[in-house]
Amino acid sequence: MKILHLDTNHPLLIDQLTEAGFHNEEDYTSSKTEVEAKIANYDGIVIRSRFAIDQSFLGNAKNLKFIGRVGAGLENIDTDYAAKKGIQLFNAPEGNRNAVGEHALGMILSLFNKLNQANQSVRDGKWLREEHRGIELDGKTVGIIGYGNMGRAFARKLRGFTVEVICYDIKNDVENSDATQVELEELFEKTDVLSLHTPETPQTIGMINKAFIDKFKKPFWLINTARGKSVVTEDLVDALQNKQILGAGLDVLEYEKSSFENLFTSKKEMPEALQALMQLDNVLLSPHVAGWTVESKEKLAQTIVDKIKAQFC
């Protein structure tokens, strides 16, 4: 079987597939149109998020048997059309769930203890202790929306804290001892910290908007290590300014490109809401790297290798 690799990944991925008898070719520079013109020659492709695998692309993939997505989300792939063509989809949420859980927890602790502001203050020659007095996570209720691989991993990270962990998921009766599944009404009533761990779907795009925020019974902190389009930035800024939301840790942004590789080349291009968000000192930002660790790079690749071999060897 011939596999075309469209993004660089950990070397073990190609090494182990070669050892298993697969023929591997790499193309990290051709345009989507150029790849589409030759895709009929391949049985499988391995990609991160370089470009969308849409119906047009899949229509030309006459011999494609699988797509390996080295990551968790599948929103850049027309999954329905792939299923119609009998193309198997392999993704790897198991590979970076631990990294995401650690990143989400790190964001909470940094926000609670004002570490970013304190660090900059000391670097500016100031020693402002009272201004940087923090709060503790113990005694809080952490609400999780989305209780798959990522949500469960985050809940496990909270075991060492005296917190109540509740979760909401569209699937009924999720099995896990680290969180109690609740309806949205209870989530709105109890939550002190809300952490998102949902995929990008029509149901989750724009999910965190003014109407949703208004349903919470008390001010809360927001953490988003999932997908940027789940949060309406303009509504988030309003909620931060009026203290409905006490602070936000955002690894992802509404305005990200679908490849996740860039944002804007200059501030002039930025929407007003994003510019306003960046002026708030109770907002912590990172460039979509929650699942982006040295260890997860290896684990993501290994997960894809294992799934391909299990099906085709």
C-alpha positions as a printed Julia matrix, in Angstrom:
313×3 Matrix{Float64}:
   0.0    0.0    0.0
   1.21   3.5   -0.88
   0.86   6.24   1.71
   1.3    9.94   1.01
   2.46  12.05   3.96
   1.32  15.67   3.65
   2.7   17.1    6.92
   5.89  16.48   8.86
   5.46  14.35  11.94
   7.59  12.36  14.35
  10.03  10.17  12.36
   8.72   7.01  13.99
   5.55   7.28  11.93
   7.26   6.72   8.58
   9.92   4.43  10.05
   7.45   2.01  11.57
   5.1    2.03   8.59
   8.05   1.26   6.32
   9.07  -1.63   8.58
   5.49  -2.91   8.36
   5.72  -3.05   4.57
   4.01   0.17   3.53
   5.5    2.37   0.78
   5.75   5.93   2.06
   6.11   9.11   0.04
   6.36  12.65   1.4
   5.06  15.89  -0.12
   5.1   18.86   2.22
   5.14  21.66  -0.34
   2.75  20.99  -3.24
  -0.5   22.91  -3.43
  -3.79  21.2   -2.73
  -4.55  21.25  -6.47
  -1.24  19.54  -7.23
  -1.81  16.89  -4.58
  -5.37  16.35  -5.79
  -4.05  15.67  -9.3
  -2.0   12.68  -8.1
  -3.98  11.44  -5.12
  -5.48   8.56  -7.14
  -2.06   6.87  -6.91
  -2.29   6.39  -3.14
  -4.04   4.02  -0.77
  -3.68   6.25   2.28
  -2.77   9.77   3.34
  -1.43  11.11   6.61
  -2.11  14.76   7.39
  -2.32  17.19  10.29
  -4.21  20.3    9.18
  -2.43  21.5    6.05
  -5.57  21.86   3.95
  -9.18  20.69   3.87
  -9.94  17.2    2.64
 -13.22  18.08   0.91
 -15.56  16.32  -1.51
 -13.61  17.49  -4.54
 -10.37  16.08  -3.15
 -11.97  12.81  -2.12
 -13.67  12.5   -5.5
 -10.24  12.25  -7.09
  -8.94   9.8   -4.5
 -10.1    6.75  -6.44
  -8.04   4.22  -4.48
  -7.95   5.86  -1.06
  -8.64   3.45   1.78
  -7.78   5.58   4.8
  -6.92   9.03   6.09
  -4.72   9.32   9.15
  -5.17  12.66  10.93
  -2.31  13.25  13.37
  -4.42  15.12  15.89
  -7.83  14.95  17.51
 -10.34  16.95  15.44
 -11.74  15.92  12.07
 -13.43  19.18  11.09
 -11.11  19.68   8.11
 -12.28  16.4    6.58
 -15.63  15.79   4.88
 -16.33  12.81   7.09
 -19.75  12.04   5.62
 -18.45  11.84   2.06
 -15.43   9.83   3.18
 -17.78   7.34   4.83
 -19.83   7.05   1.63
 -16.67   6.18  -0.26
 -15.68   3.6    2.36
 -12.61   5.55   3.45
 -11.6    4.87   7.02
 -10.64   7.78   9.25
  -8.0    7.46  11.93
  -7.44  10.31  14.37
  -5.4   10.37  17.57
  -7.06  12.09  20.55
  -5.37   9.5   22.77
  -2.01  10.95  21.75
  -2.36  14.49  23.11
  -5.11  14.27  25.71
  -2.63  14.32  28.61
  -0.92  17.43  27.23
  -4.27  19.19  26.83
  -5.29  18.32  30.38
  -2.05  19.69  31.79
  -2.29  22.88  29.71
  -5.85  23.57  30.83
  -4.88  23.11  34.47
  -1.82  25.31  34.0
  -3.98  28.08  32.57
  -6.31  27.97  35.57
  -3.49  28.15  38.08
  -1.76  30.94  36.17
  -4.95  33.01  36.02
  -5.85  32.38  39.66
  -2.39  33.44  40.81
  -1.92  36.3   38.31
   1.39  34.81  37.27
   1.64  36.62  33.94
   1.02  40.04  35.49
   3.29  39.3   38.45
   6.11  38.18  36.18
   5.9   41.34  34.08
   5.62  43.53  37.17
   8.85  42.17  38.66
  10.61  42.52  35.3
   9.5   46.16  35.31
  11.25  46.67  38.66
   8.12  46.56  40.8
   7.44  44.44  43.89
   3.65  44.57  44.2
   2.59  41.8   46.53
  -0.95  42.8   47.5
  -1.85  43.62  43.88
  -0.92  40.07  42.92
  -2.7   38.22  45.72
  -4.18  35.08  44.16
  -7.12  32.8   44.81
  -7.14  29.04  45.37
  -8.72  26.35  43.26
  -9.69  24.28  46.28
 -13.38  24.51  47.09
 -14.41  25.5   43.58
 -16.68  23.66  41.18
 -15.14  22.91  37.8
 -17.59  22.35  34.97
 -16.48  20.49  31.86
 -18.37  20.61  28.57
 -17.38  17.7   26.36
 -16.36  14.52  28.13
 -14.41  12.52  25.6
 -10.67  11.91  25.62
  -9.77  15.52  26.42
 -12.43  16.17  29.05
 -11.65  12.96  30.89
  -7.92  13.66  30.86
  -8.51  17.13  32.31
 -10.76  15.71  35.02
  -7.99  13.3   36.03
  -5.62  16.24  36.49
  -8.02  17.69  39.08
  -7.76  14.68  41.41
  -5.2   16.41  43.61
  -7.48  19.36  44.33
 -10.44  19.56  46.65
 -12.86  20.5   43.91
 -16.21  19.29  42.68
 -15.94  18.23  39.04
 -19.11  18.1   36.97
 -19.47  17.47  33.27
 -22.0   17.88  30.49
 -21.9   15.78  27.33
 -24.44  15.02  24.61
 -23.83  11.33  25.28
 -25.81   9.97  28.21
 -24.26   8.12  31.14
 -20.57   8.76  30.54
 -18.58   6.34  32.65
 -15.96   8.04  34.78
 -15.23   8.31  38.47
 -13.51  11.69  38.09
 -16.6   13.75  37.26
 -20.34  13.71  37.85
 -22.47  14.04  34.73
 -25.12  16.73  35.05
 -27.68  18.55  32.94
 -26.92  22.04  31.69
 -29.14  23.64  34.33
 -26.95  22.26  37.13
 -23.81  23.27  35.26
 -25.13  26.85  35.02
 -25.94  26.89  38.72
 -22.73  25.47  40.19
 -19.81  26.28  37.89
 -16.9   28.43  39.08
 -14.55  27.36  36.27
 -15.82  26.25  32.86
 -13.49  24.24  30.63
 -14.36  23.39  27.02
 -13.32  20.08  25.48
 -15.64  19.81  22.5
 -14.94  19.15  18.81
 -15.88  21.68  16.15
 -19.37  20.79  14.92
 -22.41  22.8   13.79
 -23.71  22.46  17.35
 -20.57  23.84  19.02
 -19.77  26.74  16.67
 -20.77  29.93  18.51
 -21.87  27.89  21.53
 -20.41  30.28  24.11
 -22.36  33.42  23.28
 -24.22  36.08  25.25
 -27.37  34.0   25.69
 -25.32  31.07  26.99
 -23.2   33.2   29.32
 -26.3   34.89  30.76
 -27.56  31.52  32.01
 -24.77  31.14  34.59
 -25.9   31.93  38.12
 -22.58  33.41  39.24
 -19.43  34.83  37.64
 -17.07  32.16  36.34
 -13.68  31.6   34.72
 -13.49  30.26  31.16
 -10.84  27.91  29.76
 -10.87  26.92  26.08
  -8.34  24.39  24.82
 -10.81  22.95  22.3
 -11.78  24.96  19.2
 -11.78  28.72  18.8
 -15.06  28.97  16.91
 -16.91  27.66  19.96
 -16.59  31.09  21.6
 -18.03  34.32  20.19
 -15.17  36.71  20.94
 -17.29  39.86  20.99
 -19.62  38.35  23.58
 -16.67  37.07  25.6
 -15.12  40.54  25.72
 -18.42  42.04  26.9
 -18.72  39.39  29.62
 -15.14  39.99  30.77
 -15.69  43.72  30.92
 -18.92  43.44  32.91
 -17.44  40.76  35.24
 -19.79  37.95  34.2
 -16.6   36.12  33.28
 -13.76  36.7   35.76
 -10.95  35.7   33.43
 -10.24  33.52  30.42
  -7.5   31.13  29.35
  -7.65  30.7   25.58
  -5.4   28.34  23.67
  -7.6   28.76  20.6
  -9.27  31.75  18.98
 -12.34  32.28  16.85
 -10.25  33.84  14.09
  -7.72  31.05  13.6
  -7.03  29.82  10.1
  -8.22  26.28   9.43
  -4.61  25.1    9.23
  -4.03  26.42  12.8
  -0.64  27.67  11.59
  -1.16  31.44  11.63
  -3.46  34.24  12.73
  -2.85  37.74  11.38
   0.22  39.39   9.93
  -0.51  42.76  11.54
  -2.73  44.25  14.22
  -4.53  46.29  11.57
  -6.04  43.07  10.22
  -7.38  42.02  13.61
 -11.12  42.34  14.28
 -11.98  44.91  16.94
 -13.16  42.24  19.35
  -9.81  40.46  19.19
  -7.91  43.71  19.71
 -10.07  44.43  22.75
  -9.49  40.91  24.09
  -5.73  41.37  23.89
  -5.89  44.47  26.04
  -7.41  42.65  29.02
  -4.97  41.57  31.72
  -7.27  38.81  32.98
  -6.94  36.94  29.67
  -4.2   34.37  29.11
  -3.46  33.39  25.5
  -1.42  30.65  23.83
  -1.14  29.78  20.1
  -3.06  26.48  19.88
  -0.35  24.51  21.64
  -2.27  22.78  24.44
  -1.71  19.4   22.8
   1.68  20.4   21.38
   4.38  18.85  23.59
   7.53  16.86  22.94
   5.81  13.79  24.35
   2.53  14.25  22.48
   4.34  14.54  19.13
   5.61  11.01  19.63
   2.36   9.66  21.09
   0.23  11.14  18.28
   2.42   9.5   15.65
   2.45   6.19  17.49
  -1.33   6.2   17.81
  -1.77   6.65  14.05
   0.79   3.92  13.29
  -0.95   1.51  15.64
  -4.38   2.17  14.12
  -3.16   1.77  10.54
  -1.31  -1.44  11.33
  -4.25  -2.87  13.27
  -6.5   -2.44  10.25
  -4.2   -3.25   7.32
  -1.49  -5.59   8.58
